[in-house]
Coordinates of N, CA and C in Angstrom, one line a residue:
M7 N 17.6 3.6 18.2 CA 17.7 5.0 17.8 C 16.9 5.9 18.8
S8 N 17.4 7.1 19.0 CA 16.8 8.0 19.9 C 15.5 8.6 19.3
V9 N 14.6 9.0 20.2 CA 13.4 9.6 19.7 C 13.7 10.9 18.9
Q10 N 14.8 11.6 19.3 CA 15.1 12.8 18.5 C 15.5 12.4 17.1
N11 N 16.3 11.3 16.9 CA 16.6 10.9 15.6 C 15.4 10.5 14.7
I12 N 14.5 9.8 15.4 CA 13.3 9.4 14.7 C 12.5 10.7 14.2
E13 N 12.4 11.6 15.2 CA 11.6 12.8 14.9 C 12.3 13.6 13.8
S14 N 13.7 13.6 13.7 CA 14.4 14.2 12.6 C 14.1 13.6 11.3
L15 N 14.0 12.3 11.2 CA 13.6 11.6 10.0 C 12.2 12.0 9.6
L16 N 11.3 12.0 10.6 CA 9.9 12.4 10.3 C 9.8 13.8 9.8
S17 N 10.6 14.7 10.3 CA 10.5 16.1 9.8 C 11.0 16.2 8.3
L18 N 11.9 15.3 8.0 CA 12.4 15.3 6.6 C 11.3 14.8 5.6
L19 N 10.3 14.2 6.1 CA 9.2 13.8 5.2 C 8.5 15.0 4.6
H20 N 8.7 16.2 5.3 CA 8.0 17.4 4.9 C 8.9 18.2 3.9
S21 N 10.1 17.7 3.5 CA 11.0 18.4 2.6 C 10.3 18.5 1.2
P22 N 10.6 19.7 0.6 CA 10.1 19.8 -0.8 C 10.9 18.9 -1.8
D23 N 12.1 18.4 -1.3 CA 12.9 17.6 -2.2 C 12.5 16.1 -2.1
K24 N 12.1 15.6 -3.2 CA 11.6 14.2 -3.3 C 12.7 13.2 -2.8
Q25 N 13.9 13.4 -3.2 CA 15.0 12.5 -2.7 C 15.2 12.5 -1.2
I26 N 15.1 13.7 -0.6 CA 15.2 13.8 0.8 C 14.1 13.0 1.5
R27 N 12.9 13.2 0.9 CA 11.7 12.4 1.5 C 12.0 10.9 1.3
A28 N 12.5 10.5 0.2 CA 12.7 9.1 -0.1 C 13.8 8.5 0.9
D29 N 14.8 9.3 1.1 CA 15.9 8.9 2.1 C 15.3 8.8 3.5
A30 N 14.5 9.7 3.9 CA 13.8 9.6 5.2 C 13.0 8.4 5.3
V31 N 12.3 8.0 4.3 CA 11.5 6.8 4.3 C 12.4 5.6 4.5
S32 N 13.5 5.6 3.8 CA 14.5 4.5 3.9 C 15.0 4.4 5.3
G33 N 15.3 5.5 5.9 CA 15.8 5.5 7.3 C 14.7 5.0 8.3
L34 N 13.5 5.4 8.0 CA 12.4 4.9 8.9 C 12.2 3.4 8.7
M35 N 12.3 2.9 7.5 CA 12.1 1.5 7.2 C 13.3 0.7 7.9
A36 N 14.5 1.3 7.9 CA 15.6 0.6 8.6 C 15.4 0.5 10.1
L37 N 14.6 1.4 10.6 CA 14.3 1.3 12.1 C 13.3 0.2 12.4
G38 N 12.6 -0.3 11.4 CA 11.6 -1.3 11.6 C 10.5 -1.0 12.5
N39 N 10.1 -1.9 13.4 CA 8.9 -1.7 14.2 C 9.0 -0.5 15.2
E40 N 10.3 -0.1 15.5 CA 10.5 1.0 16.4 C 9.9 2.3 15.8
A41 N 9.8 2.4 14.5 CA 9.2 3.6 13.8 C 7.7 3.6 13.7
V42 N 7.1 2.4 13.8 CA 5.6 2.3 13.6 C 4.8 3.3 14.4
P43 N 5.0 3.4 15.8 CA 4.2 4.3 16.5 C 4.3 5.7 16.1
Y44 N 5.4 6.1 15.5 CA 5.6 7.5 15.0 C 4.9 7.7 13.6
L45 N 4.8 6.6 12.8 CA 4.3 6.7 11.5 C 2.8 6.7 11.5
L46 N 2.2 5.9 12.4 CA 0.7 5.8 12.4 C -0.1 7.1 12.4
P47 N 0.3 8.0 13.3 CA -0.4 9.3 13.3 C -0.3 10.1 12.0
L48 N 0.8 9.8 11.2 CA 0.9 10.5 9.9 C -0.1 10.0 8.9
L49 N -0.7 8.9 9.1 CA -1.7 8.4 8.2 C -3.0 9.3 8.2
E50 N -3.0 10.2 9.2 CA -4.1 11.2 9.3 C -3.7 12.6 8.9
D51 N -2.5 12.8 8.4 CA -2.0 14.1 8.1 C -2.8 14.7 6.9
E52 N -2.9 16.0 7.0 CA -3.7 16.7 5.9 C -3.0 16.7 4.6
D53 N -1.7 16.5 4.6 CA -0.9 16.5 3.3 C -0.8 15.1 2.8
W54 N -1.4 14.8 1.6 CA -1.4 13.5 1.1 C 0.0 12.9 0.9
V55 N 1.0 13.8 0.6 CA 2.4 13.3 0.4 C 2.9 12.6 1.7
I56 N 2.5 13.2 2.8 CA 3.0 12.7 4.1 C 2.3 11.3 4.4
R57 N 1.0 11.3 4.1 CA 0.2 10.0 4.2 C 0.9 8.9 3.4
Y58 N 1.2 9.3 2.1 CA 1.8 8.4 1.1 C 3.1 7.9 1.7
R59 N 4.0 8.8 2.1 CA 5.3 8.4 2.6 C 5.3 7.6 3.8
A60 N 4.3 7.9 4.7 CA 4.2 7.0 5.9 C 3.8 5.6 5.6
L61 N 2.9 5.5 4.6 CA 2.4 4.2 4.1 C 3.6 3.5 3.4
E62 N 4.4 4.2 2.7 CA 5.5 3.6 2.0 C 6.5 3.0 3.0
A63 N 6.7 3.7 4.1 CA 7.6 3.2 5.2 C 7.0 2.0 5.8
L64 N 5.7 2.0 6.1 CA 5.0 0.9 6.7 C 5.0 -0.3 5.8
S65 N 4.9 -0.1 4.5 CA 5.0 -1.2 3.5 C 6.3 -1.9 3.6
G66 N 7.4 -1.1 3.8 CA 8.7 -1.7 3.9 C 8.9 -2.4 5.3
I67 N 8.3 -1.9 6.3 CA 8.4 -2.5 7.7 C 7.6 -3.7 7.8
R68 N 6.4 -3.8 7.2 CA 5.5 -4.9 7.2 C 5.1 -5.4 8.6
D69 N 4.8 -4.4 9.4 CA 4.4 -4.7 10.8 C 2.9 -4.9 10.8
T70 N 2.5 -6.2 11.1 CA 1.1 -6.5 11.0 C 0.2 -5.8 12.1
E71 N 0.8 -5.2 13.1 CA 0.1 -4.5 14.1 C -0.5 -3.2 13.5
S72 N 0.0 -2.8 12.4 CA -0.5 -1.6 11.8 C -1.6 -1.8 10.7
I73 N -2.0 -3.1 10.5 CA -2.9 -3.4 9.4 C -4.2 -2.6 9.5
D74 N -4.8 -2.5 10.7 CA -6.1 -1.8 10.8 C -6.0 -0.4 10.4
S75 N -4.9 0.3 10.8 CA -4.7 1.7 10.4 C -4.5 1.8 8.9
V76 N -3.7 0.9 8.3 CA -3.5 0.9 6.9 C -4.8 0.7 6.1
I77 N -5.6 -0.3 6.6 CA -6.8 -0.6 5.9 C -7.7 0.7 5.8
R78 N -7.7 1.5 6.9 CA -8.5 2.7 6.8 C -8.1 3.6 5.7
T79 N -6.8 3.6 5.4 CA -6.4 4.6 4.4 C -6.7 4.1 2.9
T80 N -7.2 2.9 2.8 CA -7.7 2.4 1.5 C -8.9 3.2 1.0
A81 N -9.5 4.0 1.9 CA -10.6 4.8 1.5 C -10.2 6.3 1.3
D82 N -9.0 6.5 1.3 CA -8.5 7.9 1.2 C -9.0 8.5 -0.1
P83 N -9.3 9.8 -0.1 CA -9.7 10.5 -1.4 C -8.6 10.6 -2.4
K84 N -7.3 10.5 -2.0 CA -6.2 10.7 -3.0 C -5.8 9.3 -3.5
D85 N -5.8 9.1 -4.8 CA -5.5 7.8 -5.4 C -4.1 7.3 -5.1
H86 N -3.1 8.2 -5.0 CA -1.7 7.8 -4.6 C -1.7 7.1 -3.2
V87 N -2.5 7.7 -2.3 CA -2.5 7.1 -1.0 C -3.2 5.8 -1.0
R88 N -4.3 5.6 -1.7 CA -4.9 4.3 -1.8 C -4.0 3.3 -2.4
Y89 N -3.2 3.7 -3.4 CA -2.3 2.8 -4.1 C -1.2 2.3 -3.1
M90 N -0.6 3.3 -2.3 CA 0.4 2.9 -1.4 C -0.2 2.0 -0.2
A91 N -1.4 2.3 0.2 CA -2.0 1.5 1.2 C -2.2 0.1 0.7
T92 N -2.6 0.0 -0.5 CA -2.8 -1.4 -1.1 C -1.5 -2.1 -1.2
K93 N -0.5 -1.4 -1.6 CA 0.9 -2.0 -1.7 C 1.3 -2.5 -0.3
A94 N 1.1 -1.6 0.7 CA 1.5 -2.0 2.0 C 0.8 -3.2 2.5
L95 N -0.5 -3.3 2.3 CA -1.3 -4.5 2.7 C -0.8 -5.7 2.0
G96 N -0.6 -5.6 0.7 CA -0.1 -6.7 -0.1 C 1.2 -7.3 0.3
A97 N 2.0 -6.4 0.9 CA 3.4 -6.8 1.4 C 3.3 -7.5 2.8
M98 N 2.2 -7.3 3.5 CA 2.1 -7.9 4.8 C 1.8 -9.3 4.9
L99 N 1.2 -9.9 3.9 CA 0.9 -11.3 3.8 C 0.2 -11.8 5.1
D100 N -0.9 -11.1 5.4 CA -1.7 -11.5 6.5 C -3.1 -11.8 6.0
P101 N -3.8 -12.8 6.5 CA -5.1 -13.2 5.9 C -6.1 -12.1 6.0
R102 N -6.0 -11.1 7.0 CA -6.9 -10.1 7.2 C -7.0 -9.1 6.0
V103 N -5.9 -9.1 5.2 CA -5.8 -8.1 4.1 C -6.5 -8.6 2.8
V104 N -6.8 -9.9 2.7 CA -7.3 -10.5 1.5 C -8.7 -9.8 1.1
P105 N -9.7 -9.7 2.0 CA -10.9 -9.0 1.6 C -10.7 -7.6 1.2
V106 N -9.8 -6.9 1.8 CA -9.5 -5.5 1.4 C -8.9 -5.5 0.0
L107 N -7.9 -6.4 -0.3 CA -7.3 -6.4 -1.6 C -8.4 -6.8 -2.7
I108 N -9.3 -7.6 -2.3 CA -10.4 -8.0 -3.3 C -11.2 -6.7 -3.6
R109 N -11.5 -6.0 -2.5 CA -12.3 -4.7 -2.7 C -11.5 -3.7 -3.6
M110 N -10.1 -3.7 -3.4 CA -9.3 -2.7 -4.2 C -9.2 -3.1 -5.6
L111 N -9.6 -4.3 -6.0 CA -9.6 -4.7 -7.4 C -10.6 -3.8 -8.2
S112 N -11.5 -3.1 -7.6 CA -12.4 -2.3 -8.3 C -12.2 -0.8 -8.0
D113 N -11.0 -0.4 -7.4 CA -10.7 1.0 -7.2 C -10.7 1.7 -8.5
D114 N -11.0 3.0 -8.5 CA -11.0 3.8 -9.7 C -9.6 4.1 -10.3
H115 N -8.6 3.8 -9.6 CA -7.2 4.0 -10.0 C -6.6 2.7 -10.5
S116 N -6.2 2.7 -11.8 CA -5.8 1.5 -12.5 C -4.6 0.9 -11.8
Y117 N -3.6 1.7 -11.4 CA -2.4 1.1 -10.8 C -2.8 0.5 -9.4
T118 N -3.7 1.0 -8.7 CA -4.1 0.4 -7.4 C -4.7 -1.0 -7.7
R119 N -5.5 -1.1 -8.8 CA -6.1 -2.4 -9.1 C -5.0 -3.4 -9.4
K120 N -4.0 -3.0 -10.1 CA -2.9 -3.9 -10.5 C -2.2 -4.3 -9.2
I121 N -1.9 -3.4 -8.3 CA -1.2 -3.7 -7.1 C -2.0 -4.6 -6.2
A122 N -3.3 -4.5 -6.2 CA -4.2 -5.4 -5.4 C -4.1 -6.8 -6.0
A123 N -4.1 -6.9 -7.3 CA -4.0 -8.3 -7.9 C -2.6 -8.9 -7.5
G124 N -1.6 -8.1 -7.5 CA -0.3 -8.6 -7.1 C -0.3 -9.1 -5.6
G125 N -0.9 -8.3 -4.8 CA -1.0 -8.7 -3.4 C -1.8 -10.0 -3.2
L126 N -2.8 -10.2 -4.0 CA -3.6 -11.4 -3.9 C -2.7 -12.6 -4.4
V127 N -1.9 -12.4 -5.4 CA -1.0 -13.5 -5.8 C 0.0 -13.8 -4.7
R128 N 0.6 -12.8 -4.1 CA 1.5 -13.1 -3.0 C 0.8 -13.8 -1.8
S129 N -0.5 -13.5 -1.6 CA -1.2 -14.2 -0.5 C -1.2 -15.7 -0.7
G130 N -1.2 -16.1 -2.0 CA -1.3 -17.5 -2.3 C -2.7 -18.1 -2.0
N131 N -3.7 -17.3 -1.7 CA -5.0 -17.7 -1.3 C -5.9 -18.0 -2.5
V132 N -6.0 -19.3 -2.9 CA -6.8 -19.6 -4.1 C -8.3 -19.4 -4.0
T133 N -8.8 -19.1 -2.8 CA -10.2 -18.8 -2.6 C -10.6 -17.4 -3.3
V134 N -9.5 -16.6 -3.7 CA -9.8 -15.3 -4.3 C -10.0 -15.5 -5.8
L135 N -9.8 -16.7 -6.3 CA -10.0 -16.9 -7.8 C -11.3 -16.4 -8.3
P136 N -12.5 -16.7 -7.7 CA -13.7 -16.2 -8.3 C -13.8 -14.6 -8.3
S137 N -13.3 -14.0 -7.2 CA -13.3 -12.6 -7.2 C -12.4 -12.0 -8.2
L138 N -11.3 -12.6 -8.4 CA -10.3 -12.1 -9.4 C -10.9 -12.3 -10.8
Q139 N -11.6 -13.4 -11.0 CA -12.2 -13.7 -12.3 C -13.3 -12.6 -12.6
K140 N -14.1 -12.3 -11.6 CA -15.2 -11.4 -11.7 C -14.6 -10.0 -12.0
A141 N -13.5 -9.6 -11.4 CA -12.9 -8.3 -11.6 C -12.3 -8.3 -13.1
L142 N -11.8 -9.4 -13.5 CA -11.3 -9.4 -14.9 C -12.4 -9.2 -15.9
E143 N -13.6 -9.9 -15.7 CA -14.7 -9.8 -16.6 C -15.2 -8.3 -16.7
S144 N -15.1 -7.5 -15.6 CA -15.6 -6.2 -15.7 C -14.5 -5.1 -16.0
E145 N -13.3 -5.5 -16.1 CA -12.2 -4.6 -16.3 C -12.2 -4.1 -17.7
T146 N -12.0 -2.8 -17.9 CA -12.0 -2.2 -19.2 C -10.6 -1.8 -19.7
D147 N -9.7 -1.6 -18.7 CA -8.3 -1.2 -19.0 C -7.5 -2.4 -19.5
S148 N -7.0 -2.4 -20.7 CA -6.3 -3.6 -21.2 C -5.0 -4.0 -20.4
E149 N -4.3 -3.0 -19.9 CA -3.1 -3.3 -19.1 C -3.5 -3.9 -17.8
V150 N -4.6 -3.5 -17.2 CA -5.0 -4.1 -15.9 C -5.6 -5.5 -16.2
R151 N -6.3 -5.6 -17.3 CA -6.8 -6.9 -17.6 C -5.7 -7.9 -17.7
A152 N -4.6 -7.5 -18.4 CA -3.4 -8.4 -18.5 C -2.8 -8.8 -17.1
F153 N -2.8 -7.8 -16.2 CA -2.3 -8.1 -14.8 C -3.3 -9.1 -14.2
F154 N -4.6 -8.9 -14.3 CA -5.6 -9.8 -13.7 C -5.4 -11.2 -14.3
E155 N -5.2 -11.3 -15.6 CA -5.1 -12.6 -16.3 C -3.8 -13.3 -15.7
D156 N -2.7 -12.5 -15.6 CA -1.5 -13.1 -15.1 C -1.7 -13.6 -13.6
A157 N -2.4 -12.8 -12.9 CA -2.6 -13.1 -11.5 C -3.4 -14.4 -11.4
L158 N -4.4 -14.5 -12.2 CA -5.2 -15.8 -12.2 C -4.4 -17.0 -12.6
H159 N -3.5 -16.8 -13.6 CA -2.6 -17.9 -14.0 C -1.7 -18.3 -12.9
Q160 N -1.1 -17.3 -12.2 CA -0.2 -17.6 -11.1 C -0.8 -18.3 -10.0
L161 N -2.0 -17.9 -9.7 CA -2.7 -18.6 -8.5 C -3.2 -20.0 -8.9
Q162 N -3.4 -20.2 -10.1 CA -3.9 -21.6 -10.6 C -2.8 -22.6 -10.7
K163 N -1.6 -22.2 -10.6 CA -0.5 -23.1 -10.7 C -0.5 -24.2 -9.7

């Protein structure tokens, strides 16, 4: 795809219409690794929606070269961005993301904690069991507790 077409998709991320933004993300994901160099600068955008959508595209692309940039966004002040960064890392199935997913088990956003547990299950790394157990013991949200319990069960199979 031409640079002009990629830039057109990127400009659609700024649309006020949620469906147009979602369609642009789908188009960027379809481009795969070709879109990654254009998406990475968007992780620094001042608009959290742009950061979120860039992470959403990276989550679908699963390019492990972007892991370090995605990891940095797990400290974003906006909970939606941290959630999507956690989701993207969980989709990448790379050993470098495991410590970050463990850290995200204690994020202040409940959905981010659930997504982190899911990513740990997908990793299949049983060394995370003590960390997941510890997170379960300190978790106060009953829905998140259920996710953690399920994650522990799946990893112990």
